[in-house]
Amino acid sequence: MTSSRCSSITFFILALFAVLISPAISSRASSFTKPPRSSITSYCESWRLAAETNNAGTWKVVPSQCENYVKNYINGGQFDKDYDVVANYAIAYAKTVKLGRDGKDAWVFDIDETLLSNIEYYKAHGYGSQPYDSIKFNEVVVKGKDPGFDASLRLYKALKKLGFTIILLTGRDESQRSITEKNLRDVGYFGWNRLLLRGKNDQGKAATQYKSEQRSKVVKEGYKIHGNTGDQWSDLQGFPVAVRSFKVPNPMYYIP
């Protein structure tokens, strides 16, 4: 009799416990299968950090759930604030450099997403969430209407005033020289030493290889590259590297 009564009590307690914890289990399960918007934002912030710091390695498109996050980051003011911080650090460093009188103290700039914005293309292609279309991209480039960035123009002018020799190194083709030069001048960039573009012998080379080779030629001419500014790690890596490199934020694409 006592054993039967104890069994009944145990069963009742277990049944009650199951009823009490069931909503919690159900709630947790639904949170995993359908994450709230705040979780998506948190994930996309972490993804962007991994991409910017090169921890994400090679990636081809922005995760589809992060398209709106990247759109808001680019257009909502945070990108501009981040680029301002990069420019501030670059200018602060530049002011510490003791320049010679031979004009050989150089600073290298990338162009796309560093001096000029291809936002017209990326607005139409999901802010990097769609595969890259070189034909459509070049259709935008040849219009010569890419806007500049306030932060990059401020940095560029500060470096010119300090006396640095400016070298522009881009992955654009030699055939786009004239339209690129006009576009740069139209938005306020003047007085660069040279503009280096891909020639016929550079086609098919990875960006890191191509830009390393171009910087090597510059160094062999006696220039010292004190600074390098670009939105891709392939703008900055390889050999020779600048004394200081400054990575511009760009969560829309990755070029190895």
Short mmCIF file of the C-alpha atoms (twelve columns), coordinates in Angstrom:
data_MODEL
# 
_entry.id   MODEL 
# 
loop_
_atom_site.group_PDB 
_atom_site.id 
_atom_site.type_symbol 
_atom_site.label_atom_id 
_atom_site.label_alt_id 
_atom_site.label_comp_id 
_atom_site.label_asym_id 
_atom_site.label_seq_id 
_atom_site.Cartn_x 
_atom_site.Cartn_y 
_atom_site.Cartn_z 
_atom_site.pdbx_PDB_model_num 
ATOM 1   C CA . MET A 1   0.000  0.000  0.000   1 
ATOM 2   C CA . THR A 2   2.778  2.371  0.950   1 
ATOM 3   C CA . SER A 3   4.734  1.550  -2.245  1 
ATOM 4   C CA . SER A 4   1.674  2.215  -4.445  1 
ATOM 5   C CA . ARG A 5   1.032  5.540  -2.724  1 
ATOM 6   C CA . CYS A 6   4.651  6.629  -3.191  1 
ATOM 7   C CA . SER A 7   4.523  5.686  -6.873  1 
ATOM 8   C CA . SER A 8   1.396  7.804  -7.358  1 
ATOM 9   C CA . ILE A 9   3.005  10.797 -5.686  1 
ATOM 10  C CA . THR A 10  6.176  10.413 -7.804  1 
ATOM 11  C CA . PHE A 11  4.147  10.224 -11.004 1 
ATOM 12  C CA . PHE A 12  2.178  13.337 -10.019 1 
ATOM 13  C CA . ILE A 13  5.360  15.306 -9.320  1 
ATOM 14  C CA . LEU A 14  6.932  14.277 -12.645 1 
ATOM 15  C CA . ALA A 15  3.777  15.164 -14.566 1 
ATOM 16  C CA . LEU A 16  3.602  18.572 -12.868 1 
ATOM 17  C CA . PHE A 17  7.293  19.237 -13.616 1 
ATOM 18  C CA . ALA A 18  6.746  18.370 -17.291 1 
ATOM 19  C CA . VAL A 19  3.839  20.814 -17.521 1 
ATOM 20  C CA . LEU A 20  5.868  23.605 -15.917 1 
ATOM 21  C CA . ILE A 21  8.952  23.262 -18.131 1 
ATOM 22  C CA . SER A 22  7.108  22.551 -21.390 1 
ATOM 23  C CA . PRO A 23  6.524  26.262 -22.283 1 
ATOM 24  C CA . ALA A 24  10.175 27.054 -21.631 1 
ATOM 25  C CA . ILE A 25  11.336 24.233 -23.909 1 
ATOM 26  C CA . SER A 26  8.850  25.264 -26.581 1 
ATOM 27  C CA . SER A 27  9.983  28.890 -26.338 1 
ATOM 28  C CA . ARG A 28  13.671 28.003 -26.635 1 
ATOM 29  C CA . ALA A 29  13.044 25.691 -29.577 1 
ATOM 30  C CA . SER A 30  11.145 28.379 -31.480 1 
ATOM 31  C CA . SER A 31  13.915 30.896 -30.807 1 
ATOM 32  C CA . PHE A 32  16.410 28.618 -32.534 1 
ATOM 33  C CA . THR A 33  14.229 27.919 -35.556 1 
ATOM 34  C CA . LYS A 34  13.153 31.521 -36.083 1 
ATOM 35  C CA . PRO A 35  15.648 34.000 -34.593 1 
ATOM 36  C CA . PRO A 36  14.342 37.466 -33.774 1 
ATOM 37  C CA . ARG A 37  15.517 40.439 -35.812 1 
ATOM 38  C CA . SER A 38  17.874 41.506 -33.040 1 
ATOM 39  C CA . SER A 39  19.701 38.175 -33.401 1 
ATOM 40  C CA . ILE A 40  20.113 38.731 -37.152 1 
ATOM 41  C CA . THR A 41  21.575 42.188 -36.513 1 
ATOM 42  C CA . SER A 42  23.946 40.760 -33.927 1 
ATOM 43  C CA . TYR A 43  25.033 38.017 -36.329 1 
ATOM 44  C CA . CYS A 44  25.619 40.520 -39.145 1 
ATOM 45  C CA . GLU A 45  27.656 42.793 -36.893 1 
ATOM 46  C CA . SER A 46  29.850 39.834 -35.969 1 
ATOM 47  C CA . TRP A 47  30.094 38.767 -39.608 1 
ATOM 48  C CA . ARG A 48  31.168 42.259 -40.675 1 
ATOM 49  C CA . LEU A 49  33.849 42.323 -37.975 1 
ATOM 50  C CA . ALA A 50  35.172 38.961 -39.176 1 
ATOM 51  C CA . ALA A 51  35.170 40.160 -42.792 1 
ATOM 52  C CA . GLU A 52  36.881 43.475 -42.042 1 
ATOM 53  C CA . THR A 53  39.596 41.844 -39.946 1 
ATOM 54  C CA . ASN A 54  40.171 39.184 -42.633 1 
ATOM 55  C CA . ASN A 55  39.166 36.412 -40.242 1 
ATOM 56  C CA . ALA A 56  36.395 35.345 -42.628 1 
ATOM 57  C CA . GLY A 57  38.969 34.457 -45.272 1 
ATOM 58  C CA . THR A 58  37.841 34.444 -48.892 1 
ATOM 59  C CA . TRP A 59  34.129 35.142 -49.312 1 
ATOM 60  C CA . LYS A 60  32.087 35.802 -52.458 1 
ATOM 61  C CA . VAL A 61  28.833 37.446 -51.365 1 
ATOM 62  C CA . VAL A 62  27.329 39.126 -48.336 1 
ATOM 63  C CA . PRO A 63  25.082 36.653 -46.425 1 
ATOM 64  C CA . SER A 64  21.531 37.135 -47.731 1 
ATOM 65  C CA . GLN A 65  20.163 37.867 -44.258 1 
ATOM 66  C CA . CYS A 66  22.691 40.716 -43.935 1 
ATOM 67  C CA . GLU A 67  21.716 42.676 -47.041 1 
ATOM 68  C CA . ASN A 68  19.608 45.206 -45.117 1 
ATOM 69  C CA . TYR A 69  22.239 45.441 -42.394 1 
ATOM 70  C CA . VAL A 70  24.954 46.321 -44.936 1 
ATOM 71  C CA . LYS A 71  22.597 48.751 -46.697 1 
ATOM 72  C CA . ASN A 72  21.921 50.554 -43.414 1 
ATOM 73  C CA . TYR A 73  25.612 50.514 -42.482 1 
ATOM 74  C CA . ILE A 74  26.626 52.129 -45.781 1 
ATOM 75  C CA . ASN A 75  23.780 54.642 -46.012 1 
ATOM 76  C CA . GLY A 76  22.949 55.266 -42.371 1 
ATOM 77  C CA . GLY A 77  26.062 57.194 -41.374 1 
ATOM 78  C CA . GLN A 78  28.109 54.563 -39.559 1 
ATOM 79  C CA . PHE A 79  30.331 53.889 -42.553 1 
ATOM 80  C CA . ASP A 80  31.155 57.594 -42.830 1 
ATOM 81  C CA . LYS A 81  31.982 57.752 -39.124 1 
ATOM 82  C CA . ASP A 82  34.228 54.693 -39.408 1 
ATOM 83  C CA . TYR A 83  36.056 56.104 -42.425 1 
ATOM 84  C CA . ASP A 84  36.532 59.393 -40.561 1 
ATOM 85  C CA . VAL A 85  38.284 57.503 -37.760 1 
ATOM 86  C CA . VAL A 86  40.585 55.775 -40.274 1 
ATOM 87  C CA . ALA A 87  41.399 59.151 -41.848 1 
ATOM 88  C CA . ASN A 88  42.100 60.688 -38.450 1 
ATOM 89  C CA . TYR A 89  44.591 57.959 -37.548 1 
ATOM 90  C CA . ALA A 90  46.258 58.202 -40.962 1 
ATOM 91  C CA . ILE A 91  46.668 61.980 -40.695 1 
ATOM 92  C CA . ALA A 92  47.982 61.709 -37.137 1 
ATOM 93  C CA . TYR A 93  50.603 59.206 -38.298 1 
ATOM 94  C CA . ALA A 94  51.499 61.253 -41.387 1 
ATOM 95  C CA . LYS A 95  52.266 64.270 -39.220 1 
ATOM 96  C CA . THR A 96  54.957 62.270 -37.411 1 
ATOM 97  C CA . VAL A 97  56.842 61.376 -40.604 1 
ATOM 98  C CA . LYS A 98  59.964 63.407 -41.306 1 
ATOM 99  C CA . LEU A 99  59.927 64.033 -45.024 1 
ATOM 100 C CA . GLY A 100 63.024 64.470 -47.136 1 
ATOM 101 C CA . ARG A 101 63.480 67.063 -49.845 1 
ATOM 102 C CA . ASP A 102 63.769 64.688 -52.781 1 
ATOM 103 C CA . GLY A 103 60.044 64.069 -53.320 1 
ATOM 104 C CA . LYS A 104 60.475 60.354 -52.680 1 
ATOM 105 C CA . ASP A 105 58.224 60.098 -49.624 1 
ATOM 106 C CA . ALA A 106 55.175 58.326 -51.025 1 
ATOM 107 C CA . TRP A 107 51.658 57.458 -49.993 1 
ATOM 108 C CA . VAL A 108 49.696 54.903 -52.029 1 
ATOM 109 C CA . PHE A 109 45.920 54.992 -52.515 1 
ATOM 110 C CA . ASP A 110 43.585 52.428 -54.010 1 
ATOM 111 C CA . ILE A 111 40.653 53.945 -55.944 1 
ATOM 112 C CA . ASP A 112 37.415 51.926 -55.882 1 
ATOM 113 C CA . GLU A 113 35.729 52.108 -52.464 1 
ATOM 114 C CA . THR A 114 38.756 54.077 -51.240 1 
ATOM 115 C CA . LEU A 115 38.734 57.353 -53.209 1 
ATOM 116 C CA . LEU A 116 35.654 56.721 -55.360 1 
ATOM 117 C CA . SER A 117 32.401 54.974 -54.436 1 
ATOM 118 C CA . ASN A 118 30.736 52.444 -56.737 1 
ATOM 119 C CA . ILE A 119 27.522 52.732 -54.770 1 
ATOM 120 C CA . GLU A 120 25.384 52.992 -57.935 1 
ATOM 121 C CA . TYR A 121 26.358 49.449 -58.870 1 
ATOM 122 C CA . TYR A 122 26.003 47.986 -55.382 1 
ATOM 123 C CA . LYS A 123 22.598 49.555 -54.755 1 
ATOM 124 C CA . ALA A 124 21.366 47.683 -57.814 1 
ATOM 125 C CA . HIS A 125 23.008 44.411 -56.771 1 
ATOM 126 C CA . GLY A 126 21.946 43.849 -53.198 1 
ATOM 127 C CA . TYR A 127 24.855 45.646 -51.538 1 
ATOM 128 C CA . GLY A 128 27.138 42.718 -52.280 1 
ATOM 129 C CA . SER A 129 24.597 39.963 -51.611 1 
ATOM 130 C CA . GLN A 130 24.436 39.140 -55.336 1 
ATOM 131 C CA . PRO A 131 27.335 37.650 -57.346 1 
ATOM 132 C CA . TYR A 132 29.686 40.188 -58.914 1 
ATOM 133 C CA . ASP A 133 28.858 41.114 -62.518 1 
ATOM 134 C CA . SER A 134 31.960 42.614 -64.157 1 
ATOM 135 C CA . ILE A 135 30.044 43.814 -67.226 1 
ATOM 136 C CA . LYS A 136 27.465 45.737 -65.184 1 
ATOM 137 C CA . PHE A 137 30.185 47.063 -62.888 1 
ATOM 138 C CA . ASN A 138 32.239 48.429 -65.767 1 
ATOM 139 C CA . GLU A 139 29.137 50.022 -67.262 1 
ATOM 140 C CA . VAL A 140 28.986 52.140 -64.118 1 
ATOM 141 C CA . VAL A 141 32.730 52.867 -64.114 1 
ATOM 142 C CA . VAL A 142 32.795 54.191 -67.679 1 
ATOM 143 C CA . LYS A 143 30.084 56.729 -66.864 1 
ATOM 144 C CA . GLY A 144 32.729 58.523 -64.793 1 
ATOM 145 C CA . LYS A 145 30.180 59.656 -62.217 1 
ATOM 146 C CA . ASP A 146 31.369 57.806 -59.113 1 
ATOM 147 C CA . PRO A 147 31.166 60.067 -56.054 1 
ATOM 148 C CA . GLY A 148 34.084 60.543 -53.694 1 
ATOM 149 C CA . PHE A 149 34.189 60.152 -49.930 1 
ATOM 150 C CA . ASP A 150 34.449 63.123 -47.590 1 
ATOM 151 C CA . ALA A 151 36.940 61.277 -45.378 1 
ATOM 152 C CA . SER A 152 39.221 60.202 -48.238 1 
ATOM 153 C CA . LEU A 153 39.223 63.685 -49.769 1 
ATOM 154 C CA . ARG A 154 40.138 65.168 -46.400 1 
ATOM 155 C CA . LEU A 155 42.955 62.638 -45.973 1 
ATOM 156 C CA . TYR A 156 44.186 63.125 -49.535 1 
ATOM 157 C CA . LYS A 157 44.349 66.907 -49.208 1 
ATOM 158 C CA . ALA A 158 46.052 66.690 -45.804 1 
ATOM 159 C CA . LEU A 159 48.770 64.423 -47.229 1 
ATOM 160 C CA . LYS A 160 49.313 66.734 -50.191 1 
ATOM 161 C CA . LYS A 161 49.650 69.705 -47.842 1 
ATOM 162 C CA . LEU A 162 52.202 67.831 -45.728 1 
ATOM 163 C CA . GLY A 163 54.291 67.146 -48.835 1 
ATOM 164 C CA . PHE A 164 53.735 63.450 -49.581 1 
ATOM 165 C CA . THR A 165 53.981 62.177 -53.144 1 
ATOM 166 C CA . ILE A 166 50.657 60.548 -53.996 1 
ATOM 167 C CA . ILE A 167 50.599 57.348 -56.047 1 
ATOM 168 C CA . LEU A 168 47.293 55.838 -57.165 1 
ATOM 169 C CA . LEU A 169 47.265 52.075 -57.643 1 
ATOM 170 C CA . THR A 170 44.058 50.501 -58.932 1 
ATOM 171 C CA . GLY A 171 42.812 47.239 -60.349 1 
ATOM 172 C CA . ARG A 172 41.030 49.113 -63.136 1 
ATOM 173 C CA . ASP A 173 42.200 48.486 -66.707 1 
ATOM 174 C CA . GLU A 174 44.505 50.801 -68.659 1 
ATOM 175 C CA . SER A 175 41.636 51.373 -71.099 1 
ATOM 176 C CA . GLN A 176 39.795 53.203 -68.315 1 
ATOM 177 C CA . ARG A 177 42.585 55.709 -67.634 1 
ATOM 178 C CA . SER A 178 40.996 58.815 -69.150 1 
ATOM 179 C CA . ILE A 179 37.566 58.354 -67.560 1 
ATOM 180 C CA . THR A 180 39.155 57.507 -64.195 1 
ATOM 181 C CA . GLU A 181 41.363 60.611 -64.229 1 
ATOM 182 C CA . LYS A 182 38.408 62.826 -65.144 1 
ATOM 183 C CA . ASN A 183 36.213 61.253 -62.453 1 
ATOM 184 C CA . LEU A 184 38.908 61.803 -59.815 1 
ATOM 185 C CA . ARG A 185 39.351 65.458 -60.761 1 
ATOM 186 C CA . ASP A 186 35.613 66.054 -60.936 1 
ATOM 187 C CA . VAL A 187 35.208 65.079 -57.277 1 
ATOM 188 C CA . GLY A 188 38.228 67.044 -56.061 1 
ATOM 189 C CA . TYR A 189 41.406 64.923 -56.315 1 
ATOM 190 C CA . PHE A 190 44.349 66.667 -57.953 1 
ATOM 191 C CA . GLY A 191 48.123 66.499 -58.130 1 
ATOM 192 C CA . TRP A 192 48.909 62.791 -57.921 1 
ATOM 193 C CA . ASN A 193 52.347 61.671 -59.093 1 
ATOM 194 C CA . ARG A 194 51.109 58.722 -61.145 1 
ATOM 195 C CA . LEU A 195 48.100 56.523 -61.756 1 
ATOM 196 C CA . LEU A 196 48.924 52.823 -62.105 1 
ATOM 197 C CA . LEU A 197 46.352 50.607 -63.862 1 
ATOM 198 C CA . ARG A 198 46.367 47.018 -65.116 1 
ATOM 199 C CA . GLY A 199 48.087 46.648 -68.462 1 
ATOM 200 C CA . LYS A 200 47.820 43.693 -70.824 1 
ATOM 201 C CA . ASN A 201 50.567 41.835 -68.921 1 
ATOM 202 C CA . ASP A 202 48.680 42.228 -65.645 1 
ATOM 203 C CA . GLN A 203 45.463 40.564 -66.754 1 
ATOM 204 C CA . GLY A 204 44.578 37.480 -64.724 1 
ATOM 205 C CA . LYS A 205 46.956 38.245 -61.873 1 
ATOM 206 C CA . ALA A 206 45.608 38.124 -58.330 1 
ATOM 207 C CA . ALA A 207 45.256 41.589 -56.828 1 
ATOM 208 C CA . THR A 208 47.905 40.966 -54.166 1 
ATOM 209 C CA . GLN A 209 50.455 39.877 -56.784 1 
ATOM 210 C CA . TYR A 210 49.665 42.712 -59.192 1 
ATOM 211 C CA . LYS A 211 49.786 45.439 -56.542 1 
ATOM 212 C CA . SER A 212 52.928 44.008 -54.935 1 
ATOM 213 C CA . GLU A 213 54.679 44.109 -58.295 1 
ATOM 214 C CA . GLN A 214 53.652 47.711 -58.858 1 
ATOM 215 C CA . ARG A 215 54.818 48.786 -55.398 1 
ATOM 216 C CA . SER A 216 58.135 46.989 -55.985 1 
ATOM 217 C CA . LYS A 217 58.711 49.061 -59.116 1 
ATOM 218 C CA . VAL A 218 57.991 52.236 -57.169 1 
ATOM 219 C CA . VAL A 219 60.440 51.267 -54.411 1 
ATOM 220 C CA . LYS A 220 63.135 50.413 -56.968 1 
ATOM 221 C CA . GLU A 221 62.828 53.996 -58.220 1 
ATOM 222 C CA . GLY A 222 63.902 55.167 -54.778 1 
ATOM 223 C CA . TYR A 223 60.552 55.939 -53.216 1 
ATOM 224 C CA . LYS A 224 59.749 55.081 -49.617 1 
ATOM 225 C CA . ILE A 225 56.120 54.082 -49.132 1 
ATOM 226 C CA . HIS A 226 55.214 55.538 -45.748 1 
ATOM 227 C CA . GLY A 227 51.490 54.903 -46.010 1 
ATOM 228 C CA . ASN A 228 49.010 52.819 -47.997 1 
ATOM 229 C CA . THR A 229 45.236 53.212 -47.901 1 
ATOM 230 C CA . GLY A 230 42.804 50.703 -49.404 1 
ATOM 231 C CA . ASP A 231 39.502 48.954 -48.775 1 
ATOM 232 C CA . GLN A 232 40.845 45.445 -49.518 1 
ATOM 233 C CA . TRP A 233 43.508 43.464 -47.703 1 
ATOM 234 C CA . SER A 234 44.926 42.710 -51.155 1 
ATOM 235 C CA . ASP A 235 45.570 46.470 -51.492 1 
ATOM 236 C CA . LEU A 236 47.789 46.347 -48.426 1 
ATOM 237 C CA . GLN A 237 49.406 42.912 -48.248 1 
ATOM 238 C CA . GLY A 238 52.256 41.345 -50.195 1 
ATOM 239 C CA . PHE A 239 55.722 42.862 -50.556 1 
ATOM 240 C CA . PRO A 240 56.829 45.552 -50.184 1 
ATOM 241 C CA . VAL A 241 54.330 46.823 -47.662 1 
ATOM 242 C CA . ALA A 242 54.034 50.397 -46.456 1 
ATOM 243 C CA . VAL A 243 55.417 51.477 -43.103 1 
ATOM 244 C CA . ARG A 244 51.787 51.918 -42.055 1 
ATOM 245 C CA . SER A 245 48.704 50.542 -43.804 1 
ATOM 246 C CA . PHE A 246 45.189 51.873 -43.271 1 
ATOM 247 C CA . LYS A 247 42.232 49.609 -44.071 1 
ATOM 248 C CA . VAL A 248 39.076 51.386 -45.218 1 
ATOM 249 C CA . PRO A 249 35.840 49.608 -44.191 1 
ATOM 250 C CA . ASN A 250 34.088 47.703 -46.968 1 
ATOM 251 C CA . PRO A 251 31.608 44.927 -46.133 1 
ATOM 252 C CA . MET A 252 30.257 44.689 -49.710 1 
ATOM 253 C CA . TYR A 253 32.935 42.600 -51.416 1 
ATOM 254 C CA . TYR A 254 36.240 40.810 -51.046 1 
ATOM 255 C CA . ILE A 255 39.077 40.697 -53.598 1 
ATOM 256 C CA . PRO A 256 41.805 38.094 -52.937 1 
# 
